[in-house]
mmCIF file of C-alpha atoms in Angstrom:
data_model
loop_
_atom_site.group_PDB
_atom_site.id
_atom_site.type_symbol
_atom_site.label_atom_id
_atom_site.label_comp_id
_atom_site.label_asym_id
_atom_site.label_seq_id
_atom_site.Cartn_x
_atom_site.Cartn_y
_atom_site.Cartn_z
ATOM 1 C CA MET A 125 122.519 162.708 151.336
ATOM 2 C CA GLN A 126 122.184 162.633 147.488
ATOM 3 C CA LEU A 127 122.037 165.800 145.115
ATOM 4 C CA TYR A 128 118.532 165.601 144.237
ATOM 5 C CA SER A 129 116.875 168.161 141.652
ATOM 6 C CA LYS A 130 114.039 170.314 143.155
ATOM 7 C CA LYS A 131 111.762 168.137 140.886
ATOM 8 C CA VAL A 132 112.775 164.954 142.209
ATOM 9 C CA ILE A 133 112.016 166.227 145.814
ATOM 10 C CA GLU A 134 108.677 167.687 144.688
ATOM 11 C CA HIS A 135 107.851 164.317 143.283
ATOM 12 C CA PHE A 136 109.110 162.449 146.507
ATOM 13 C CA THR A 137 107.295 165.210 148.840
ATOM 14 C CA HIS A 138 103.965 165.193 146.642
ATOM 15 C CA PRO A 139 103.871 162.167 144.628
ATOM 16 C CA LYS A 140 101.541 161.939 141.568
ATOM 17 C CA ASN A 141 98.849 159.103 141.119
ATOM 18 C CA MET A 142 99.919 157.386 144.276
ATOM 19 C CA GLY A 143 97.492 154.520 145.162
ATOM 20 C CA VAL A 144 95.611 151.472 143.867
ATOM 21 C CA ILE A 145 93.276 150.711 141.086
ATOM 22 C CA LYS A 146 90.596 148.531 142.271
ATOM 23 C CA LYS A 147 89.818 146.470 139.186
ATOM 24 C CA PRO A 148 92.997 147.147 136.899
ATOM 25 C CA SER A 149 93.342 146.217 133.391
ATOM 26 C CA GLY A 150 97.139 145.626 133.854
ATOM 27 C CA VAL A 151 99.568 145.422 136.964
ATOM 28 C CA GLY A 152 103.351 145.585 136.608
ATOM 29 C CA ILE A 153 105.563 144.878 139.536
ATOM 30 C CA VAL A 154 109.423 145.124 139.492
ATOM 31 C CA GLY A 155 111.832 144.792 142.162
ATOM 32 C CA ASN A 156 115.954 145.262 141.991
ATOM 33 C CA PRO A 157 117.524 142.858 144.404
ATOM 34 C CA ILE A 158 120.431 145.009 144.577
ATOM 35 C CA CYS A 159 119.171 148.085 146.282
ATOM 36 C CA GLY A 160 115.910 146.326 147.335
ATOM 37 C CA ASP A 161 113.426 148.890 145.718
ATOM 38 C CA ILE A 162 109.823 147.767 144.518
ATOM 39 C CA MET A 163 107.700 149.340 142.266
ATOM 40 C CA LYS A 164 104.093 148.505 141.521
ATOM 41 C CA ILE A 165 102.100 150.235 138.677
ATOM 42 C CA TYR A 166 98.381 149.655 137.817
ATOM 43 C CA ILE A 167 96.598 150.770 134.799
ATOM 44 C CA LYS A 168 93.063 151.286 133.792
ATOM 45 C CA VAL A 169 92.922 150.727 130.059
ATOM 46 C CA ASP A 170 89.795 152.414 128.002
ATOM 47 C CA LYS A 171 88.994 152.969 124.503
ATOM 48 C CA ASN A 172 88.993 156.752 123.279
ATOM 49 C CA LYS A 173 86.742 158.443 120.721
ATOM 50 C CA LYS A 174 88.963 156.992 117.857
ATOM 51 C CA GLY A 175 88.902 153.550 118.969
ATOM 52 C CA GLU A 176 92.340 153.492 120.332
ATOM 53 C CA GLU A 177 93.299 151.918 123.724
ATOM 54 C CA PHE A 178 94.679 154.539 125.951
ATOM 55 C CA ILE A 179 95.487 154.668 129.747
ATOM 56 C CA LYS A 180 92.486 156.250 131.432
ATOM 57 C CA ASP A 181 94.040 155.834 134.917
ATOM 58 C CA ILE A 182 97.334 154.811 136.325
ATOM 59 C CA LYS A 183 98.676 154.534 139.885
ATOM 60 C CA PHE A 184 101.913 153.426 141.541
ATOM 61 C CA GLN A 185 103.073 152.204 144.992
ATOM 62 C CA THR A 186 106.709 152.236 145.453
ATOM 63 C CA LEU A 187 109.154 151.032 148.613
ATOM 64 C CA GLY A 188 112.218 152.537 147.889
ATOM 65 C CA CYS A 189 114.473 155.753 147.981
ATOM 66 C CA GLY A 190 114.029 159.290 146.995
ATOM 67 C CA ALA A 191 114.670 158.596 143.367
ATOM 68 C CA ALA A 192 112.601 155.402 143.237
ATOM 69 C CA ILE A 193 109.442 157.294 144.476
ATOM 70 C CA ALA A 194 110.061 160.267 142.216
ATOM 71 C CA THR A 195 110.681 158.274 139.095
ATOM 72 C CA SER A 196 107.598 156.072 139.469
ATOM 73 C CA SER A 197 105.474 159.045 140.188
ATOM 74 C CA MET A 198 106.823 160.553 136.981
ATOM 75 C CA VAL A 199 106.217 157.800 134.853
ATOM 76 C CA THR A 200 102.682 157.694 135.847
ATOM 77 C CA GLU A 201 102.281 161.738 135.071
ATOM 78 C CA LEU A 202 104.192 160.932 131.866
ATOM 79 C CA VAL A 203 101.825 158.467 130.580
ATOM 80 C CA LYS A 204 98.565 159.024 131.876
ATOM 81 C CA GLY A 205 95.640 159.858 129.252
ATOM 82 C CA LYS A 206 97.927 158.713 126.645
ATOM 83 C CA THR A 207 97.278 155.971 123.832
ATOM 84 C CA ILE A 208 99.245 152.785 124.722
ATOM 85 C CA LYS A 209 101.198 153.264 121.762
ATOM 86 C CA GLU A 210 102.318 156.690 122.637
ATOM 87 C CA ALA A 211 103.201 155.427 126.357
ATOM 88 C CA ILE A 212 105.280 152.781 125.047
ATOM 89 C CA LYS A 213 107.125 155.189 122.884
ATOM 90 C CA ILE A 214 107.635 158.231 125.492
ATOM 91 C CA SER A 215 108.140 155.875 128.540
ATOM 92 C CA ASN A 216 111.987 155.459 128.718
ATOM 93 C CA ARG A 217 114.547 155.975 131.302
ATOM 94 C CA GLN A 218 115.889 159.093 129.344
ATOM 95 C CA ASN A 219 112.805 161.091 129.183
ATOM 96 C CA ILE A 220 111.865 160.092 133.054
ATOM 97 C CA THR A 221 115.242 161.510 133.972
ATOM 98 C CA LYS A 222 115.130 164.552 131.714
ATOM 99 C CA LYS A 223 111.793 165.405 133.029
ATOM 100 C CA LEU A 224 113.172 165.153 136.697
ATOM 101 C CA ASP A 225 115.815 167.565 135.818
ATOM 102 C CA GLY A 226 118.246 164.747 136.169
ATOM 103 C CA LEU A 227 119.234 162.235 138.567
ATOM 104 C CA PRO A 228 122.462 161.477 140.523
ATOM 105 C CA PRO A 229 124.570 158.834 138.405
ATOM 106 C CA SER A 230 124.108 156.279 141.173
ATOM 107 C CA LYS A 231 120.409 156.584 140.777
ATOM 108 C CA LEU A 232 119.729 156.477 137.095
ATOM 109 C CA HIS A 233 118.774 152.657 137.419
ATOM 110 C CA CYS A 234 115.653 153.640 139.239
ATOM 111 C CA SER A 235 114.390 155.393 136.060
ATOM 112 C CA LEU A 236 114.814 152.196 134.259
ATOM 113 C CA LEU A 237 113.155 150.464 136.915
ATOM 114 C CA ALA A 238 110.352 152.764 136.772
ATOM 115 C CA ASP A 239 110.078 152.529 132.978
ATOM 116 C CA ARG A 240 110.096 148.648 133.286
ATOM 117 C CA ALA A 241 107.288 148.507 135.833
ATOM 118 C CA LEU A 242 104.883 150.500 133.329
ATOM 119 C CA LYS A 243 105.894 148.113 130.189
ATOM 120 C CA LYS A 244 105.003 145.209 132.393
ATOM 121 C CA ALA A 245 101.733 146.717 133.481
ATOM 122 C CA ILE A 246 101.063 147.152 129.720
ATOM 123 C CA ALA A 247 102.292 143.458 128.952
ATOM 124 C CA ASN A 248 100.124 142.234 131.678
ATOM 125 C CA TYR A 249 97.092 144.068 130.339
ATOM 126 C CA ARG A 250 97.603 142.549 126.640
ATOM 127 C CA LYS A 251 98.233 139.078 128.121
ATOM 128 C CA LYS A 252 94.828 139.426 130.052
ATOM 129 C CA LYS A 253 92.944 140.766 126.773
ATOM 130 C CA ASN A 254 94.221 137.754 125.004
ATOM 131 C CA GLU A 255 93.309 135.098 127.607
ATOM 132 C CA ILE A 256 89.454 136.682 127.724
ATOM 133 C CA LYS A 257 89.452 136.052 123.685
ATOM 134 C CA GLY B 1408 141.216 143.631 176.820
ATOM 135 C CA VAL B 1409 140.987 144.169 173.029
ATOM 136 C CA ASP B 1410 143.690 143.352 170.643
ATOM 137 C CA ALA B 1411 143.161 146.361 168.347
ATOM 138 C CA LEU B 1412 141.050 149.586 168.510
ATOM 139 C CA SER B 1413 140.644 152.398 165.981
ATOM 140 C CA LEU B 1414 139.569 155.746 166.963
ATOM 141 C CA SER B 1415 138.402 158.884 164.935
ATOM 142 C CA GLY B 1416 139.085 162.348 166.302
ATOM 143 C CA HIS B 1417 136.084 163.605 164.726
ATOM 144 C CA LYS B 1418 133.915 161.333 166.687
ATOM 145 C CA ILE B 1419 134.867 162.880 169.687
ATOM 146 C CA TYR B 1420 134.729 166.786 168.875
ATOM 147 C CA GLY B 1421 138.290 166.616 167.776
ATOM 148 C CA PRO B 1422 139.660 167.511 164.518
ATOM 149 C CA LYS B 1423 138.597 165.740 161.396
ATOM 150 C CA GLY B 1424 141.572 164.052 159.476
ATOM 151 C CA ILE B 1425 143.129 162.090 162.667
ATOM 152 C CA GLY B 1426 142.663 159.031 164.358
ATOM 153 C CA ALA B 1427 144.736 156.373 166.375
ATOM 154 C CA LEU B 1428 145.203 152.912 166.403
ATOM 155 C CA TYR B 1429 145.804 151.009 169.509
ATOM 156 C CA LEU B 1430 147.451 147.552 169.042
ATOM 157 C CA LYS B 1431 148.029 144.994 172.183
ATOM 158 C CA LYS B 1432 151.635 144.213 172.201
ATOM 159 C CA GLY B 1433 152.294 141.097 170.345
ATOM 160 C CA THR B 1434 149.280 141.637 167.617
ATOM 161 C CA PRO B 1435 150.538 140.923 164.100
ATOM 162 C CA PHE B 1436 150.195 143.986 161.905
ATOM 163 C CA VAL B 1437 150.965 144.714 158.272
ATOM 164 C CA SER B 1438 151.614 148.303 157.212
ATOM 165 C CA GLN B 1439 149.213 149.657 155.057
ATOM 166 C CA ILE B 1440 150.882 152.904 153.780
ATOM 167 C CA HIS B 1441 154.458 152.344 152.541
ATOM 168 C CA GLY B 1442 157.120 154.940 151.691
ATOM 169 C CA GLY B 1443 159.098 156.436 154.603
ATOM 170 C CA ARG B 1444 159.605 155.023 157.938
ATOM 171 C CA GLN B 1445 157.391 156.934 160.050
ATOM 172 C CA GLU B 1446 155.650 155.739 163.105
ATOM 173 C CA ARG B 1447 158.624 152.925 163.205
ATOM 174 C CA GLY B 1448 157.781 151.555 160.009
ATOM 175 C CA LYS B 1449 154.224 151.053 160.709
ATOM 176 C CA ARG B 1450 152.583 154.010 158.634
ATOM 177 C CA ALA B 1451 154.556 156.127 156.125
ATOM 178 C CA GLY B 1452 153.984 159.939 155.902
ATOM 179 C CA THR B 1453 154.887 162.959 157.934
ATOM 180 C CA GLU B 1454 152.720 162.945 160.978
ATOM 181 C CA ASN B 1455 150.079 165.188 161.295
ATOM 182 C CA VAL B 1456 151.170 167.217 164.446
ATOM 183 C CA ALA B 1457 148.510 169.872 164.503
ATOM 184 C CA GLY B 1458 146.139 167.053 164.342
ATOM 185 C CA ILE B 1459 147.645 164.836 166.987
ATOM 186 C CA VAL B 1460 147.809 167.654 169.467
ATOM 187 C CA GLY B 1461 143.844 168.231 168.587
ATOM 188 C CA LEU B 1462 143.146 164.493 169.116
ATOM 189 C CA GLY B 1463 145.173 164.443 172.432
ATOM 190 C CA LYS B 1464 143.307 167.758 173.736
ATOM 191 C CA ALA B 1465 139.848 166.304 172.685
ATOM 192 C CA ILE B 1466 140.622 162.990 174.625
ATOM 193 C CA GLU B 1467 141.751 165.269 177.629
ATOM 194 C CA ILE B 1468 138.455 167.112 177.551
ATOM 195 C CA ILE B 1469 136.127 164.366 177.338
ATOM 196 C CA ASN B 1470 137.979 162.507 180.050
ATOM 197 C CA LYS B 1471 137.045 165.376 182.310
ATOM 198 C CA ASP B 1472 133.534 165.469 181.110
ATOM 199 C CA LYS B 1473 132.094 162.195 182.380
ATOM 200 C CA SER B 1474 128.689 163.636 183.444
ATOM 201 C CA SER B 1475 127.723 164.424 179.701
ATOM 202 C CA LEU B 1476 128.100 160.773 178.843
ATOM 203 C CA LYS B 1477 125.550 159.896 181.518
ATOM 204 C CA ARG B 1478 123.277 162.464 180.572
ATOM 205 C CA ILE B 1479 123.531 161.715 176.793
ATOM 206 C CA GLN B 1480 122.932 157.829 177.503
ATOM 207 C CA LYS B 1481 119.866 158.979 179.674
ATOM 208 C CA LEU B 1482 118.510 160.937 176.421
ATOM 209 C CA ARG B 1483 119.179 158.198 174.286
ATOM 210 C CA ASP B 1484 117.431 155.563 176.297
ATOM 211 C CA TYR B 1485 114.407 158.055 176.259
ATOM 212 C CA LEU B 1486 114.582 158.128 172.459
ATOM 213 C CA ILE B 1487 114.627 154.593 171.986
ATOM 214 C CA LYS B 1488 111.793 154.067 174.239
ATOM 215 C CA GLY B 1489 109.773 156.648 172.607
ATOM 216 C CA ILE B 1490 110.520 155.056 169.193
ATOM 217 C CA LEU B 1491 109.651 151.580 169.986
ATOM 218 C CA LYS B 1492 106.634 152.702 171.788
ATOM 219 C CA ASN B 1493 104.992 155.223 169.012
ATOM 220 C CA ILE B 1494 106.021 153.068 165.970
ATOM 221 C CA SER B 1495 104.818 149.605 164.824
ATOM 222 C CA GLY B 1496 107.088 147.309 163.154
ATOM 223 C CA VAL B 1497 110.410 148.637 164.513
ATOM 224 C CA ILE B 1498 113.251 146.825 165.924
ATOM 225 C CA LEU B 1499 116.350 148.053 167.867
ATOM 226 C CA THR B 1500 119.571 146.666 166.165
ATOM 227 C CA GLY B 1501 122.115 145.671 168.567
ATOM 228 C CA HIS B 1502 122.126 144.972 172.276
ATOM 229 C CA PRO B 1503 119.795 147.301 174.261
ATOM 230 C CA GLN B 1504 122.519 148.020 176.877
ATOM 231 C CA LYS B 1505 125.957 147.022 175.442
ATOM 232 C CA ARG B 1506 126.333 149.600 172.898
ATOM 233 C CA LEU B 1507 127.777 153.245 172.606
ATOM 234 C CA PRO B 1508 126.026 155.440 174.921
ATOM 235 C CA ASN B 1509 124.786 157.805 172.388
ATOM 236 C CA ASN B 1510 123.806 155.476 169.704
ATOM 237 C CA ALA B 1511 120.371 154.482 168.599
ATOM 238 C CA SER B 1512 119.889 152.354 165.478
ATOM 239 C CA PHE B 1513 116.759 150.784 164.099
ATOM 240 C CA CYS B 1514 115.313 148.942 161.302
ATOM 241 C CA ILE B 1515 111.796 150.121 160.208
ATOM 242 C CA LYS B 1516 109.494 147.593 158.255
ATOM 243 C CA ASN B 1517 108.235 148.581 154.799
ATOM 244 C CA VAL B 1518 110.115 152.043 154.541
ATOM 245 C CA GLU B 1519 113.516 152.544 153.041
ATOM 246 C CA GLY B 1520 116.458 154.263 154.540
ATOM 247 C CA GLU B 1521 117.106 157.108 152.141
ATOM 248 C CA ALA B 1522 113.483 158.046 152.096
ATOM 249 C CA LEU B 1523 113.526 158.255 155.764
ATOM 250 C CA LEU B 1524 116.481 160.590 155.687
ATOM 251 C CA ILE B 1525 115.205 162.917 153.124
ATOM 252 C CA SER B 1526 112.002 163.246 154.994
ATOM 253 C CA LEU B 1527 113.790 163.870 158.431
ATOM 254 C CA ASP B 1528 116.108 166.307 156.574
ATOM 255 C CA GLN B 1529 113.057 168.390 155.668
ATOM 256 C CA LEU B 1530 112.220 168.888 159.088
ATOM 257 C CA GLY B 1531 115.711 169.810 160.132
ATOM 258 C CA ILE B 1532 116.791 166.502 161.539
ATOM 259 C CA ALA B 1533 119.903 164.885 160.732
ATOM 260 C CA ALA B 1534 120.248 161.143 160.661
ATOM 261 C CA SER B 1535 121.952 158.146 159.043
ATOM 262 C CA SER B 1536 121.117 154.975 157.374
ATOM 263 C CA GLY B 1537 122.638 151.400 156.536
ATOM 264 C CA SER B 1538 120.285 150.900 153.578
ATOM 265 C CA ALA B 1539 121.686 149.962 150.114
ATOM 266 C CA CYS B 1540 120.106 153.157 148.567
ATOM 267 C CA THR B 1541 122.230 155.207 151.045
ATOM 268 C CA SER B 1542 125.575 153.705 150.146
ATOM 269 C CA GLY B 1543 127.394 154.782 146.850
ATOM 270 C CA SER B 1544 127.873 151.053 146.004
ATOM 271 C CA LEU B 1545 124.464 150.173 146.440
ATOM 272 C CA LYS B 1546 125.113 147.588 149.139
ATOM 273 C CA PRO B 1547 123.525 147.470 152.446
ATOM 274 C CA SER B 1548 125.725 148.334 155.435
ATOM 275 C CA HIS B 1549 128.476 145.479 156.067
ATOM 276 C CA VAL B 1550 128.034 146.057 159.840
ATOM 277 C CA LEU B 1551 124.231 145.332 159.808
ATOM 278 C CA LEU B 1552 124.844 142.334 157.634
ATOM 279 C CA ALA B 1553 127.707 141.115 159.954
ATOM 280 C CA MET B 1554 125.327 141.650 162.616
ATOM 281 C CA GLY B 1555 123.134 138.780 161.096
ATOM 282 C CA LEU B 1556 120.409 141.286 159.465
ATOM 283 C CA SER B 1557 119.059 140.428 156.065
ATOM 284 C CA PRO B 1558 119.399 142.871 153.130
ATOM 285 C CA GLU B 1559 115.817 143.372 153.096
ATOM 286 C CA ILE B 1560 115.677 144.376 156.996
ATOM 287 C CA ALA B 1561 118.748 146.649 156.565
ATOM 288 C CA HIS B 1562 116.639 148.360 153.819
ATOM 289 C CA GLY B 1563 114.803 150.127 156.416
ATOM 290 C CA SER B 1564 117.888 150.992 158.781
ATOM 291 C CA LEU B 1565 117.882 154.362 160.332
ATOM 292 C CA ARG B 1566 120.912 155.303 162.699
ATOM 293 C CA LEU B 1567 120.576 158.097 165.190
ATOM 294 C CA THR B 1568 123.533 159.268 167.261
ATOM 295 C CA LEU B 1569 123.258 162.114 169.849
ATOM 296 C CA GLY B 1570 125.930 164.662 170.940
ATOM 297 C CA LYS B 1571 126.354 166.738 174.215
ATOM 298 C CA GLN B 1572 124.193 169.519 172.649
ATOM 299 C CA ASN B 1573 121.136 167.466 171.970
ATOM 300 C CA THR B 1574 118.367 168.431 174.391
ATOM 301 C CA LYS B 1575 115.158 166.630 175.397
ATOM 302 C CA ALA B 1576 112.977 168.946 173.457
ATOM 303 C CA GLU B 1577 114.808 167.484 170.295
ATOM 304 C CA ILE B 1578 114.171 164.190 171.041
ATOM 305 C CA ASP B 1579 110.707 164.826 171.615
ATOM 306 C CA TYR B 1580 110.371 166.570 168.423
ATOM 307 C CA LEU B 1581 111.707 163.646 166.824
ATOM 308 C CA ILE B 1582 109.523 161.199 168.602
ATOM 309 C CA LYS B 1583 106.519 163.301 167.426
ATOM 310 C CA GLU B 1584 107.342 163.577 163.707
ATOM 311 C CA LEU B 1585 109.224 160.213 163.015
ATOM 312 C CA PRO B 1586 105.889 158.184 163.192
ATOM 313 C CA LYS B 1587 104.097 160.524 160.756
ATOM 314 C CA ILE B 1588 107.000 160.144 158.234
ATOM 315 C CA VAL B 1589 106.837 156.332 158.466
ATOM 316 C CA GLN B 1590 103.191 156.309 158.182
ATOM 317 C CA ARG B 1591 103.287 158.391 154.966
ATOM 318 C CA LEU B 1592 105.888 156.293 153.345
ATOM 319 C CA ARG B 1593 104.026 153.257 154.258
ATOM 320 C CA LYS B 1594 101.322 154.542 152.429
ATOM 321 C CA ILE B 1595 103.213 155.214 149.306
ATOM 322 C CA SER B 1596 104.342 151.394 149.656
ATOM 323 C CA PRO B 1597 102.900 148.513 148.131
ATOM 324 C CA PHE B 1598 102.817 146.506 151.394
#
């Protein structure tokens, strides 16, 4: 059994923002063929009072180990309600890992995966937006 | 009629740090540990006499207690029946009868092994898994792969082994709780 922090176990036991968004603005799916975890992130983007695009809602689904579930839960918590610009800035594997009070060395790659899933969802949103134009 | 058999003391209630290798006469053998000429040049290193005595005693004890094996096997079969009945998308890995009498191993669809272990541990149940995420090397169990299972299926592996202290009540507890764990993890999964 891994030495997981209390925060990781908490996110594993009570994940934040778990589920689907019915009409998402963007979806990102990542899968690691080595350890087999799959993460899916849905985002709903809207404009705030300043006219900036922000993440109004975000949900995740993950098939994976404790770290996989915890990191995907944490990334949604990190960026929910933030502008897209802010989200891209603060979402990275160091922040995700830090907010979870650390990860065992063999599990650090999960935080990278969670960040990639979010960035893919944002990229998907931008692509769809450009296609509608 | 085997050519080689390796066994560990700690698997039969003996001490840790001792094992034995049986080799049929005439089996080619290459020594792995070099140095002194102990064990007729087969394995260097001063012998662990205390361990050897312990292993011998452990073997003596289990040979006298054949009834335990029968009881454990019955419990194990009861466990397998309960799991297969109460959870969908589960397979038993390996042969249903030609297996160690205390071993039950499964692959469960759309859940990952380590997540299962954490959830079971939270309920006081100790188990093992051959999933990639539970190995330090991030590779699935080479045993499962050698049995013909794909890495994807090995992902959801769960191995339960029983000992002479396990009770029917404990098996019932597992059969009651595991479906809920599987259900929760499947809800979190995208599939």
